[in-house]
Each structure stands twice: as structure tokens, then as C-alpha cells.
XYZ file of C-alpha atoms in Angstrom:
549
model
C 57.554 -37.896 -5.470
C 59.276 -38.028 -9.185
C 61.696 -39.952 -11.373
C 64.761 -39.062 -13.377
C 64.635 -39.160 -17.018
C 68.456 -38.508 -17.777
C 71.039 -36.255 -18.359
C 71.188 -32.934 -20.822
C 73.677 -30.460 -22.160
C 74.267 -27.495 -19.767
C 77.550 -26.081 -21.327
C 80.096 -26.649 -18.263
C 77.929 -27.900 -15.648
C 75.655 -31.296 -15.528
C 72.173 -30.754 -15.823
C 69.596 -33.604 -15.218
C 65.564 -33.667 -16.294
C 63.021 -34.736 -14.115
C 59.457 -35.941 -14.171
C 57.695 -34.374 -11.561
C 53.525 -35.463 -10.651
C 51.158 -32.660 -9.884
C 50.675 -31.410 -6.202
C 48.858 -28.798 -5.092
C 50.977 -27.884 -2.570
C 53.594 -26.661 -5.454
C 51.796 -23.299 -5.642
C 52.854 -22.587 -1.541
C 56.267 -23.914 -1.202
C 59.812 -22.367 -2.668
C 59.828 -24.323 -6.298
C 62.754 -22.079 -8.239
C 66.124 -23.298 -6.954
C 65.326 -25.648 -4.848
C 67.585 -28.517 -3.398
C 66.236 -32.324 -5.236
C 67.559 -35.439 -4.417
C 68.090 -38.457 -6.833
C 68.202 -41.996 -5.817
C 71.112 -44.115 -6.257
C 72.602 -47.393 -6.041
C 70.445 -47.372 -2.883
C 68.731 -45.128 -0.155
C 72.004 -44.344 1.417
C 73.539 -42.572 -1.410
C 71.998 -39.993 -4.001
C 73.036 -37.107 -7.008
C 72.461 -33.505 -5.313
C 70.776 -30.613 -7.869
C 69.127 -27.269 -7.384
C 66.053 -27.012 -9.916
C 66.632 -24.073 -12.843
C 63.698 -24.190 -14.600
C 60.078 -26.047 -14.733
C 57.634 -26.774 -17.232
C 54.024 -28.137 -17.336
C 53.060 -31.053 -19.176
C 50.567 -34.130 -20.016
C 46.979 -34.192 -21.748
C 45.886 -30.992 -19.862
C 48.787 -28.503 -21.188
C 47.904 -29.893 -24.827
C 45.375 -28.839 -27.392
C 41.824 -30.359 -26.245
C 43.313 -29.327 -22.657
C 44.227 -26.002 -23.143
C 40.663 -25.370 -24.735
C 39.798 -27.060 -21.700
C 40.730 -24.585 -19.501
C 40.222 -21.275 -20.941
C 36.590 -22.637 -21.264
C 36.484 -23.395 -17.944
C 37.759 -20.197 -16.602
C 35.328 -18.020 -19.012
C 32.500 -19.831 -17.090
C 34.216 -18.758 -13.694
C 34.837 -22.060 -12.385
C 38.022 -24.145 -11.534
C 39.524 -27.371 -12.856
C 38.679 -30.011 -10.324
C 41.738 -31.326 -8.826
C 41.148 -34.701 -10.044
C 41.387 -33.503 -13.653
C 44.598 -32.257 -12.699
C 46.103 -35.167 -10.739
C 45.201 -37.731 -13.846
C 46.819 -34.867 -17.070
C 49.410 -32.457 -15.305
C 52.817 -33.549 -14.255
C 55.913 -31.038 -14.410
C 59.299 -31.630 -16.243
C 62.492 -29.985 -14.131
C 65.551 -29.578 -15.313
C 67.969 -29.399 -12.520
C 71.971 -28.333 -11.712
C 73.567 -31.437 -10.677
C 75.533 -30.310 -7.939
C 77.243 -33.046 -6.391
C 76.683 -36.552 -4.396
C 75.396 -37.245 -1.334
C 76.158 -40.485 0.504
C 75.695 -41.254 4.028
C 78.525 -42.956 5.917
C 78.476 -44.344 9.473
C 75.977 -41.750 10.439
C 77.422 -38.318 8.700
C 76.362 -36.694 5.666
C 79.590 -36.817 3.169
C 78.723 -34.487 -0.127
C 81.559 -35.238 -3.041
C 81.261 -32.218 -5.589
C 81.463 -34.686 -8.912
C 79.299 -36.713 -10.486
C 80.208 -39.589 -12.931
C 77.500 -42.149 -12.614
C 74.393 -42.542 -14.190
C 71.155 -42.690 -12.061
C 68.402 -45.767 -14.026
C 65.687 -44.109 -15.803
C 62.905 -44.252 -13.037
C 64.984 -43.342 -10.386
C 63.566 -41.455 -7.676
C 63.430 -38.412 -6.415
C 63.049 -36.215 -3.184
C 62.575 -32.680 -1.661
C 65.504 -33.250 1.439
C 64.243 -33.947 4.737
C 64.873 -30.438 7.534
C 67.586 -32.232 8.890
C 68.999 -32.687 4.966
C 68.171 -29.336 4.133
C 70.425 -27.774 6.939
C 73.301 -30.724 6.073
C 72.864 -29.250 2.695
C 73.394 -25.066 3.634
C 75.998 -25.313 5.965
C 73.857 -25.196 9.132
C 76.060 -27.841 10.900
C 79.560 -26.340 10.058
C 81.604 -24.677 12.108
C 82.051 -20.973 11.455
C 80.809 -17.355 11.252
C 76.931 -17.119 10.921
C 76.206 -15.458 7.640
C 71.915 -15.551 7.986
C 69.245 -17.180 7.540
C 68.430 -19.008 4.367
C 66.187 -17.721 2.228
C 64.615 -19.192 -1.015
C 63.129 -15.707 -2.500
C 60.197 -14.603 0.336
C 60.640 -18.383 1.918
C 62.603 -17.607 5.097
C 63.933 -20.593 6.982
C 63.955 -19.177 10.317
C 60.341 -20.065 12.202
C 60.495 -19.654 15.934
C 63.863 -17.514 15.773
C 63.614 -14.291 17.610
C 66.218 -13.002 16.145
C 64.683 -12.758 12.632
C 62.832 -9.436 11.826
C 59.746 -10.527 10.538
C 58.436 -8.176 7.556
C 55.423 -7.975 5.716
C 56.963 -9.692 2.541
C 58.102 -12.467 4.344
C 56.773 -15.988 4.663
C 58.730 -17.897 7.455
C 59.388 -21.808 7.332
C 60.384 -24.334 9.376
C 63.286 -25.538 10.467
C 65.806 -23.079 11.236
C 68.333 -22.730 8.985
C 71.663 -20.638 9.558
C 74.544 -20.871 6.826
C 78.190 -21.026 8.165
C 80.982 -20.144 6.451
C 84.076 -21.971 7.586
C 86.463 -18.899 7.881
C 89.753 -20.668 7.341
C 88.943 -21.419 4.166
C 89.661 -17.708 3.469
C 93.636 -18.127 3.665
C 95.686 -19.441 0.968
C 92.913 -19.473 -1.172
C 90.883 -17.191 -4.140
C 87.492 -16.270 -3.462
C 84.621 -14.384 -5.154
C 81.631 -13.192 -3.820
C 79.026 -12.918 -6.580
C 75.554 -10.508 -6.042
C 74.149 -7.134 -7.297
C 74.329 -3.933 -5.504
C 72.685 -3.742 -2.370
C 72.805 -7.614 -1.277
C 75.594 -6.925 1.727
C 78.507 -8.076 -0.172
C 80.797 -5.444 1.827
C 78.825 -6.638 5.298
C 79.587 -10.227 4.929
C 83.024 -9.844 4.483
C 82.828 -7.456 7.253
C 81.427 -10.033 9.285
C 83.933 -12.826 7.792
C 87.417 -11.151 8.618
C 85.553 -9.917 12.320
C 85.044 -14.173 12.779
C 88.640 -14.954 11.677
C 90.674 -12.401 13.641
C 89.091 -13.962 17.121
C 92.191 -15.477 16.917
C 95.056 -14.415 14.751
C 94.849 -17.297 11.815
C 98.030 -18.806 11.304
C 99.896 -21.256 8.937
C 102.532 -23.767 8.867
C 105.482 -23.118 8.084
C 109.124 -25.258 7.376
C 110.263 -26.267 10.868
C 106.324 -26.630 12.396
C 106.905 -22.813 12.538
C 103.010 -21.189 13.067
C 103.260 -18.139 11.111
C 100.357 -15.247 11.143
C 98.329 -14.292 8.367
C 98.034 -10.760 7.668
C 95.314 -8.969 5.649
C 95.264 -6.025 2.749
C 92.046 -4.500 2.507
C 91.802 -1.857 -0.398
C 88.651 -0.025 0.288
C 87.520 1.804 -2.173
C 84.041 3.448 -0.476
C 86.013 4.141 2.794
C 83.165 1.615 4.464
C 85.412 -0.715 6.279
C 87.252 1.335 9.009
C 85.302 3.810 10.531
C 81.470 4.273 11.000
C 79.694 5.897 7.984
C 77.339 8.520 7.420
C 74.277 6.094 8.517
C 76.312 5.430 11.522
C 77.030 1.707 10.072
C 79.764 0.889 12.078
C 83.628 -0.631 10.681
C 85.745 -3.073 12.087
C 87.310 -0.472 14.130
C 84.491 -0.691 16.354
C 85.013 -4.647 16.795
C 86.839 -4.880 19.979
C 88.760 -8.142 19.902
C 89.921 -6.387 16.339
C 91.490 -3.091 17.825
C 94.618 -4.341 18.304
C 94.599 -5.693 15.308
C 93.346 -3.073 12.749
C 95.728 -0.688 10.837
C 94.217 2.121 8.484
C 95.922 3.980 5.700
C 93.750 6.869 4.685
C 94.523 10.835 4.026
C 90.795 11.293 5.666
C 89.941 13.363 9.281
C 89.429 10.753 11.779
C 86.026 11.667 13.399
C 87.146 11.451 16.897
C 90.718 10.838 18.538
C 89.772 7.009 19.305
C 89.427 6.415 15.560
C 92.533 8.541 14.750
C 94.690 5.880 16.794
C 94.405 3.421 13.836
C 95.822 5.441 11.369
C 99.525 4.721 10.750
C 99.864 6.913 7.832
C 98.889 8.483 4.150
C 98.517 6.344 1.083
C 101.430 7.638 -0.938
C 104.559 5.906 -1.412
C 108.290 6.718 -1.739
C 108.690 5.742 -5.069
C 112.469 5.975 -5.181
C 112.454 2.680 -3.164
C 110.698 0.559 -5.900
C 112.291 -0.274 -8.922
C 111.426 1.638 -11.653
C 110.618 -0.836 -14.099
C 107.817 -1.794 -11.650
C 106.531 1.364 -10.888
C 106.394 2.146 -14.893
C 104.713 -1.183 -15.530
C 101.868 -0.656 -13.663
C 101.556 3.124 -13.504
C 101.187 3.635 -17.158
C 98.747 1.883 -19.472
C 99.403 -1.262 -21.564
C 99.456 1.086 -24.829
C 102.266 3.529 -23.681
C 104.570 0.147 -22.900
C 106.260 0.134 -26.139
C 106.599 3.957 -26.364
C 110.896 4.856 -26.413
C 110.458 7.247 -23.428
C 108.900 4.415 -21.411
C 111.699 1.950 -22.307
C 114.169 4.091 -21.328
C 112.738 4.995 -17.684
C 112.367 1.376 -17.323
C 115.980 0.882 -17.760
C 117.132 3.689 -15.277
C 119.625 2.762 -12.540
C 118.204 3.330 -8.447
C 120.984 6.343 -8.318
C 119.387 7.809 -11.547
C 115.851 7.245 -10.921
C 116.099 8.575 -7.220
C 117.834 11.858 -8.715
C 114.815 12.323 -11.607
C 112.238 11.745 -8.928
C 113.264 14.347 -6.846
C 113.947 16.780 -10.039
C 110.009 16.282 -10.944
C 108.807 16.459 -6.876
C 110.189 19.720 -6.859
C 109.831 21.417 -10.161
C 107.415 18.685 -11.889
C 106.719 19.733 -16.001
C 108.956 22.381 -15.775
C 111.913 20.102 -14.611
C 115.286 20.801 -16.605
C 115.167 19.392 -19.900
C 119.530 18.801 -20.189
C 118.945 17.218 -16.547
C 115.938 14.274 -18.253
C 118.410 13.944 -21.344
C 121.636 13.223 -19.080
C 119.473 10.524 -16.654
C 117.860 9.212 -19.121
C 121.266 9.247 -21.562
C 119.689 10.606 -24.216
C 121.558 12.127 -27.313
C 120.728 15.651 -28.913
C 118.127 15.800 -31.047
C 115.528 13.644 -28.980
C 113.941 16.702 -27.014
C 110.527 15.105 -28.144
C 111.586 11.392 -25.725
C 112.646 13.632 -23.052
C 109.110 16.199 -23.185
C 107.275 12.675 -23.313
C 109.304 10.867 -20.325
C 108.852 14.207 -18.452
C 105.251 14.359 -18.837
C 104.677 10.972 -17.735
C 106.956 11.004 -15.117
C 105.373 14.180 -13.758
C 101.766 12.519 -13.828
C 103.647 9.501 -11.564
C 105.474 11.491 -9.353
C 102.178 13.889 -8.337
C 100.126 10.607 -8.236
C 102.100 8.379 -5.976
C 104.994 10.485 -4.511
C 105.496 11.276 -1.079
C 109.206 11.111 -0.090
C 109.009 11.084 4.060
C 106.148 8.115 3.038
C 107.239 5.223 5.274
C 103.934 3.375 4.173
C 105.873 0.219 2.904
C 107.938 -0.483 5.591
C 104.557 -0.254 8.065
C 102.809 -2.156 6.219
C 105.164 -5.279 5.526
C 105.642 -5.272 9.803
C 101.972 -4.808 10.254
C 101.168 -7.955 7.974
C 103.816 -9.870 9.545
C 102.208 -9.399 12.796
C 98.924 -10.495 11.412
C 96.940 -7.412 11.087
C 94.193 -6.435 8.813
C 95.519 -3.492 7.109
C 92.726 -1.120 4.950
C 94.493 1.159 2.606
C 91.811 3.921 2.132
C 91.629 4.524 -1.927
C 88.282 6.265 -1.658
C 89.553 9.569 -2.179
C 91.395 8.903 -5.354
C 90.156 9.264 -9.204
C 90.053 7.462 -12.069
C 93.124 4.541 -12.146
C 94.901 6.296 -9.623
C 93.735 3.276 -7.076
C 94.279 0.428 -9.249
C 98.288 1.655 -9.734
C 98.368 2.406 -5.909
C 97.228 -1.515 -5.370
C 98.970 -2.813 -8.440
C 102.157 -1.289 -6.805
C 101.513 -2.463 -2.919
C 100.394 -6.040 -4.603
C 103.572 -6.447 -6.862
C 105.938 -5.325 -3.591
C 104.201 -8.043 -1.207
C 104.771 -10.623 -4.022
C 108.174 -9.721 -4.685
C 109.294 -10.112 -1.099
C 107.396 -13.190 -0.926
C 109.157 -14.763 -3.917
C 112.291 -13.583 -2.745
C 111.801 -15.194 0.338
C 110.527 -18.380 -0.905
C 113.460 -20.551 -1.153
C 116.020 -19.166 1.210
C 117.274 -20.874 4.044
C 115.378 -18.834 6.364
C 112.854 -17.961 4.522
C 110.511 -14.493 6.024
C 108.010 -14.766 4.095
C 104.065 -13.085 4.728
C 101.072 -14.690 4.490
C 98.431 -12.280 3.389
C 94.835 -12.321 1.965
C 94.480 -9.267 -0.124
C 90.626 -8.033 -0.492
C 90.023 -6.298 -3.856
C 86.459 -4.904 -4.191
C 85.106 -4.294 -7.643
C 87.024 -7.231 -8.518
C 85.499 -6.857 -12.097
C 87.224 -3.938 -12.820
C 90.779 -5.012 -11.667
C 91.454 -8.186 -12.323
C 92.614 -9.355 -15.920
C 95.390 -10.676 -17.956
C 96.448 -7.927 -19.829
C 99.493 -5.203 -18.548
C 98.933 -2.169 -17.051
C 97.818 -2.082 -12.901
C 95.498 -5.008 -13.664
C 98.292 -7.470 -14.368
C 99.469 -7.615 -10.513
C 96.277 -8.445 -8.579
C 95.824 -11.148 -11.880
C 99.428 -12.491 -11.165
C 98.432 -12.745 -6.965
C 95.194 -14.261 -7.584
C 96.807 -16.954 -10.223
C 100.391 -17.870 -8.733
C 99.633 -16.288 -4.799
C 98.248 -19.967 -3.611
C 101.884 -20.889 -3.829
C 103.260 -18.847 -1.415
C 100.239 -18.316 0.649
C 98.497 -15.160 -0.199
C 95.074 -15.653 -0.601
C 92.445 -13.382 -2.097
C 88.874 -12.193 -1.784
C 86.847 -10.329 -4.746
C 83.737 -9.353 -2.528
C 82.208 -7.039 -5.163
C 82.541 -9.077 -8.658
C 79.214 -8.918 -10.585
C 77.793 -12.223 -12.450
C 78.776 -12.246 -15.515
C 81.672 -9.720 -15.107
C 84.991 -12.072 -15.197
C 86.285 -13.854 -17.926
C 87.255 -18.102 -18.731
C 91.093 -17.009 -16.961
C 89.739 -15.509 -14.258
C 87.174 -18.384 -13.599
C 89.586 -20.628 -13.576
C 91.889 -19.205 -10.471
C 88.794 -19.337 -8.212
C 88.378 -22.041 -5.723
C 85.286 -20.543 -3.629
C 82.535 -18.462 -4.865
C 79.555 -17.209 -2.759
C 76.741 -16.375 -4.875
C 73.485 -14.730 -2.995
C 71.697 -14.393 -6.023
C 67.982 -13.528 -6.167
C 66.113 -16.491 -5.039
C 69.087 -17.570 -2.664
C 69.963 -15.320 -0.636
C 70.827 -14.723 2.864
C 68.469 -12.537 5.516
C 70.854 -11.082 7.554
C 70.631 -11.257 11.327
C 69.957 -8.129 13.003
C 73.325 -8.089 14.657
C 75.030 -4.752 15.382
C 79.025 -4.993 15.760
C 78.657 -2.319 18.839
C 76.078 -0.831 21.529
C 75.794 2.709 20.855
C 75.694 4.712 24.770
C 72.699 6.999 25.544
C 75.266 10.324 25.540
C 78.232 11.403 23.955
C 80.415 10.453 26.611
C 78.315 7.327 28.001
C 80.881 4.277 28.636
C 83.916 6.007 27.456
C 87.387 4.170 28.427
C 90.727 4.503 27.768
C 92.196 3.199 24.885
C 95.065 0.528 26.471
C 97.010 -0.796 22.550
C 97.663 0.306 19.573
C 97.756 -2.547 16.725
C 101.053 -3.670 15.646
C 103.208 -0.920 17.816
C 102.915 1.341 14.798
C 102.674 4.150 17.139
C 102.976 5.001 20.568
C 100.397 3.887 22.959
C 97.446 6.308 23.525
C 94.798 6.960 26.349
C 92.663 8.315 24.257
C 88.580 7.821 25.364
C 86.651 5.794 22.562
C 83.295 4.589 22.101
C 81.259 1.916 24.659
C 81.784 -1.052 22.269
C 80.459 -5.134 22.556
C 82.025 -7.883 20.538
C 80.155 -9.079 17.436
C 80.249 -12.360 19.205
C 78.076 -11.542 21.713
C 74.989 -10.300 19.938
C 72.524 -11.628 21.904
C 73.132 -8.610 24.566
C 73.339 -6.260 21.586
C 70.113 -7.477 19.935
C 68.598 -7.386 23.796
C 69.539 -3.480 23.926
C 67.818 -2.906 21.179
C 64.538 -4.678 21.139
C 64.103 -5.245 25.295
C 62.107 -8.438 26.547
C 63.449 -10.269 24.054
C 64.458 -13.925 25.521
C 67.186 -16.058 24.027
């Protein structure tokens, strides 16, 4: 239906232009981003590209043309269709994306591109069997929707797609998968604005992994389990929200697998069983170099005080932490000066050190906290862990997850070489990714060191919430998957609720038979009627009755 013209400058990616003939069917089907195909060597094999932008041209889009047409439309007729098939044509410039070659019967896609297509080449929409090759249809994995080029829905004859007025449904049926293993051991972003289900999807991804507890390999063919660190900053993953959304706690193949850190009422006793404890942290157990890293900001690093905190022995610092949890700014002044051996005359160091150490202290503090040591076992046990750090202001959760970060990847170093080595293999799930992640000191230096050295020892991470636009050239370059639903290619959700609500309030109640991890004794208290996500079908058939599947 076209031919290539060549290559152009895109910055880091390959672009390509195009020569595309006039059709009148342009005008009804999804143009903007859509998948183009460009011949090869031969009809087996062909360069892969999205189109970015189109442009009319030929006689008709000229001068005399032009003059053509607004004449034309003054006297309220059309431009015969002729006209336009002899002096229109479109130029595209697409995003090379890759190579497609076909090899005893599969579809193999190679994400380079090094040769050079002839001038004349040409080039194709992709067939419906391409076009679901292409999204991911065929792969095995968690459903994330159907595709959707803007108001072009790929999901005709589908009963599970809510059909709304804004909608124009296509054939064939095309549902994305998102091969969930890719998710450990490796860095990945999820890029979209506010609103597209950023949260949801990686709701829905972690829900598909944890059928099974993932595992890797280990020296010795040891299968170890990977754990996972949610920090969630809305308080949206646990429990069921305000809009009665529900969290993975209402996943049932997940409750013995879920373990929630949060200072928040549980709304019923069911959902109090996950909770294994605050958010706080004895800080005498860290090293205080660490904790004063990452607690204060980049500019206070070089300050004397801060030096000499950072220095402090684990008798020393233990003693000053109590001395502020007890009496905080108006700690003993001769007690700061002797831990911090200071000489007289340097009241101002010791003011200073006690000021900041009293900000730590009332931040972080809580000395019967045994959050470390239940996390670490949960983790090793392969549970998702969500550390609720919706309730805290300002930096106060990036220093909670710089800490919990830097301790994880400590241990793991540690660990790394040893004989016996014990270490964890954890995906950590930052959202607002944007606002965390960078090279610079201060709590943003210890999810940057995870996401660039935690491949090595098998701690993957997930940035669901990063905006375009919003990370820099260092960051970009740690990242091995993105998942951008961007306007124009996104994903229509399927109407898929992760649990069947009961008719009263104590409709289908049951006992509660495991707790996750053995973090606490086993309860019997009732919960909710719940259905795995997995079976949707009887979930979608509770809500909309009659419908067949």
C-alpha cells in the first residue's frame, strides 16, 4: 500500500519516512501510532515501526490545489475522489521499532535494526493475526486489556468489554499479556498520566505472579523465593478504599501471602490479621552513618555536627538515642558533648547535632519496633510486604524507604559471596518513582543505588507511577522494561473485580484458616465472601447475569 523512502534523524531512536497513496478509508481506521510493516530481503522478514506523525502531499496540497479546494468548498461541493486518488498521497514518518522475521512458522521480533530497506520497498498495515503477534496477544501471562488505539477498541464480539458511547470496536480481539516473570531481577517503569490505572495494573501484575510463589536459582540448583516491598504511598494496595476498590488483601490465593505495615485502623478484624506491625524502626540497630546519610539532606552532609554523629560508635549512638526518645531538644547538653567527644567551647555543634538528632529520633524511632526483623523473614518466605507511608509528610517516606532499601541491600551484599550465602530476592515497588529516584545523596541515593547495582544480586524494581518526561539520561539507562499506556495506546481494562461482594454484611463469612508468613498467631477471625481474580468469568457473571462465556 506504500514504499519506504529512507531513514531520518530521531535523536536516540531510528525513525524511517514513508510514502503513503491516498485511501479513503484513512479517515475511519486508527492512523496515529499505528503498527507499519517494511519489506525486506523478502516477504518473510520485515523492519517493525509505529507511525508518529503524517503529512499530506502531491499537486492537490500545493498552490493551484489548495485554491482548488477552498473554491470548491465555498461552492458547497466535494473534491471527487478521483481528483484525490491522481494528487494526494501522505508522507509518514515512523518509530522503527524492531524486525520481524518469520521462522519455521513463529513470529521472531529482534528489537535492533541495522540494515537498510531499498528505496521502494514496501509497506503494510499487519494482518489480525500480525497485529495480535505484535501486542502480546499470544504470550503467556496476566491479561492487562484490550488494545486500544485512541476510541479504536480491539475487542469485537467480546462480552466482556463494556461498550460505551465513545467507543468504536474492531475486529479481531486483541488482549495484551504481560509475561510476569519478567518482573524479578529486573527494573521496570510504568509510564502514563494520572488516572490511566497505573496502581491497578500492578495490582493485577503482582495478583498473576504470586499464583505461585516466583522463585530463582540459586548456587547448588537451590529454588529460592522472591519476596516483594511495596511502599504505598496512597494506602490503595492493602485494604479496600473509600469507593470500595478492593486491595490485594481481598485476593485469596494472596492471603497467605500478604504482610501490611501501616499505623492505620483496620476496618474489620479479617483485614487487621495482615498487619504485622507500625512503620517505625529501632534505629539503634542501624548504623548511624546510614541512618544520617539518608535522613538528612545532601546540604547538611558536610555540616561538623553531622560528621561527628556519623562517626559515633553502636554503644554511643544507642545511649544518645535513648537520651533524645526520652527528653528530645531538651536532652542534656554535657551528655551530646561527652558522646559526641566534643571539647568546650563547641555548644553551637552540640545545639545543631541535638536538633537534628531530635527531628530523627521523633521521625523514625520506635524502640520495641521489631519491623526489620519481620520484614527480612517475611521476604525470605516470599511475601509481598506493603509498608503503609500514606500517613507520613513531606520526606518523612522517602528516609523511611531509603532506610528499609539500604538495610535489604546491605544484607544482600553481605551475603553475596559467603559460603552459604542467605541472601533475599526482592522486587521493591516505588510509586512516584519521579520523585525518588536520582543520583544525588540524601534518601534518593538508596532506591538509585537498588535500581542501578540490585540486578546483581537479584532485587528487582518497579516505578509504577513515573511520569513521561520525569527521569533523567542515568535513570533511563538502568531500565530494562517500560510500559507506556500513553494516549492513543492504551489499554481498556476488563471489567474484572478481584472479589464478589455478598448481599449482607455477614453473607459468606468464613473463618480465616493462615496467617502469611507465621508473623502472628493463627486467627479465626470471619472475613469477607471472596473469588480469585483468576476466575472472573463467575465474578463478571454476578454482576451482569445472562451473560454467556
Amino acid at each position: 500500500m506504500g514504499i519506504f523512502r529512507g531513514f531520518s534523524q530521531g535523536g536516540m531512536e531510528f525513525h524511517a519516512d514513508l510514502v503513503l497513496p491516498y485511501r479513503s478509508e484513512f479517515q475511519s481506521i486508527p492512523m496515529h501510532v499505528q503498527f507499519l510493516i517494511v519489506q525486506l530481503e523478502n516477504q518473510n522478514e520485515g523492519v517493525l515501526g509505529r507511525i508518529t506523525s503524517t503529512t499530506a502531499d502531491g499537486r492537490l496540497t500545493q498552490g493551484a490545489g489548495e485554491d482548488y479546494g477552498l473554491r470548491v468548498i465555498a461552492e458547497d461541493r466535494e473534491i471527487p475522489e478521483d481528483l484525490r486518488d491522481q494528487y494526494l498521497k501522505y508522507r509518514v514518518n515512523i518509530r522503527v521499532l524492531g524486525v520481524l522475521r518469520e521462522v519455521g512458522g513463529r513470529i521472531v521480533f529482534a528489537p535492533s535494526q541495522r540494515r537498510l530497506p531499498h528505496v521502494g520497498s514496501r509497506v503494510a498495515f499487519l494482518s489480525p493475526e500480525l497485529l495480535r503477534e505484535v501486542a502480546g496477544h499470544n504470550l503467556e501471562g496476566a491479561e492487562l486489556g484490550f488494545l486500544a488505539l485512541g476510541e479504536f477498541i480491539y475487542a469485537r464480539g467480546d462480552r466482556r468489554l463494556k461498550v460505551e458511547e465513545w467507543m468504536q470496536v474492531r475486529e479481531p480481539v486483541v488482549v495484551p499479556r504481560f509475561p510476569i516473570r519478567q518482573l524479578v531481577s529486573r527494573r521496570s517503569f510504568v509510564f502514563a498520566r494520572a488516572g490511566f490505572g497505573k496502581s491497578n495494573l500492578n495490582k493485577l501484575l503482582f495478583a498473576g505472579l504470586y499464583e505461585e510463589t516466583p522463585t530463582v536459582e540459586k548456587r547448588g540448583g537451590r529454588q529460592v523465593p522472591v519476596g516483594t516491598i511495596i511502599f504505598d504511598p496512597d494506602g490503595e494496595y492493602f485494604w479496600p478504599d473509600d469507593k470500595n476498590r478492593p486491595g490485594l488483601c481481598d485476593v485469596p490465593h494472596l492471603q497467605d501471602r500478604i504482610v501490611v505495615f501501616t499505623n492505620r485502623e483496620a476496618p474489620s478484624r479479617f483485614y487487621q490479621s495482615f498487619v504485622a506491625g507500625g512503620i517505625k524502626l529501632d534505629i539503634r540497630r542501624l548504623r548511624p552513618a546510614d541512618v544520617i546519610s539518608i535522613a538528612l539532606s545532601p546540604e547538611k552532609q558536610d555540616q561538623q555536627n553531622v560528621r561527628k554523629l556519623k562517626g559515633m560508635n553502636d554503644a554511643d549512638w544507642s545511649e544518645l538515642v535513648d537520651a533524645i526518645a526520652a527528653e528530645g531538644n531538651a536532652t542534656d547538653l554535657g551528655l551530646i558533648k561527652r558522646l559526641l567527644r566534643l571539647e568546650e567551647g563547641q555548644e553551637a555543634e552540640a545545639l545543631a547535632a541535638r536538633a537534628n538528632m531530635t527531628t530523627i529520633v521523633k521521625m523514625l524511632h520506635d524502640r520495641s519496633s521489631q519491623m526489620l526483623d519481620m520484614l527480612l523473614a517475611a521476604l525470605k518466605q516470599g511475601c509481598i510486604c506493603v509498608v503503609d507511608v500514606s500517613q507520613l509528610r513531606g520526606s518523612s517516606a522517602l528516609v523511611l524507604s531509603g532506610l528499609i532499601l539500604n538495610h535489604i541491600f546491605q544484607h544482600n551484599q553481605e551475603q553475596f559471596t559467603r559460603a552459604e550465602p542467605d541472601t533475599i530476592p526482592t522486587i521493591a515497588v516505588i510509586e512516584e518513582a519521579q520523585s525518588v529516584l536520582g543520583p544525588g545523596g540524601g534518601s534518593g541515593a538508596e532506591p538509585w543505588r537498588w535500581l542501578r547495582c540490585g540486578a546483581l544480586h537479584c532485587m528487582g524494581e518497579g516505578g509504577p507511577q513515573v511520569r513521561p518526561g520525569c527521569g533523567d539520561d542515568h535513570t533511563a539507562a538502568g531500565v530494562d522494561l517500560y510500559r507506556d499506556p500513553e494516549p492513543g495506546r492504551q489499554l481498556v481494562r476488563l471489567p474484572l473485580d478481584l472479589r464478589s461482594r455478598p448481599d449482607g454484611p455477614e453473607a459468606g463469612e468464613q473463618p480465616l484458616q493462615r496467617r502469611p508468613a507465621q508473623l502472628a498467631p493463627e486467627r479465626t477471625d470471619p472475613r469477607p465472601c471472596c473469588v480469585l481474580e483468576q476466575q472472573r468469568r463467575q465474578a463478571i457473571s454476578s454482576v451482569h447475569p445472562g451473560v454467556q462465556f
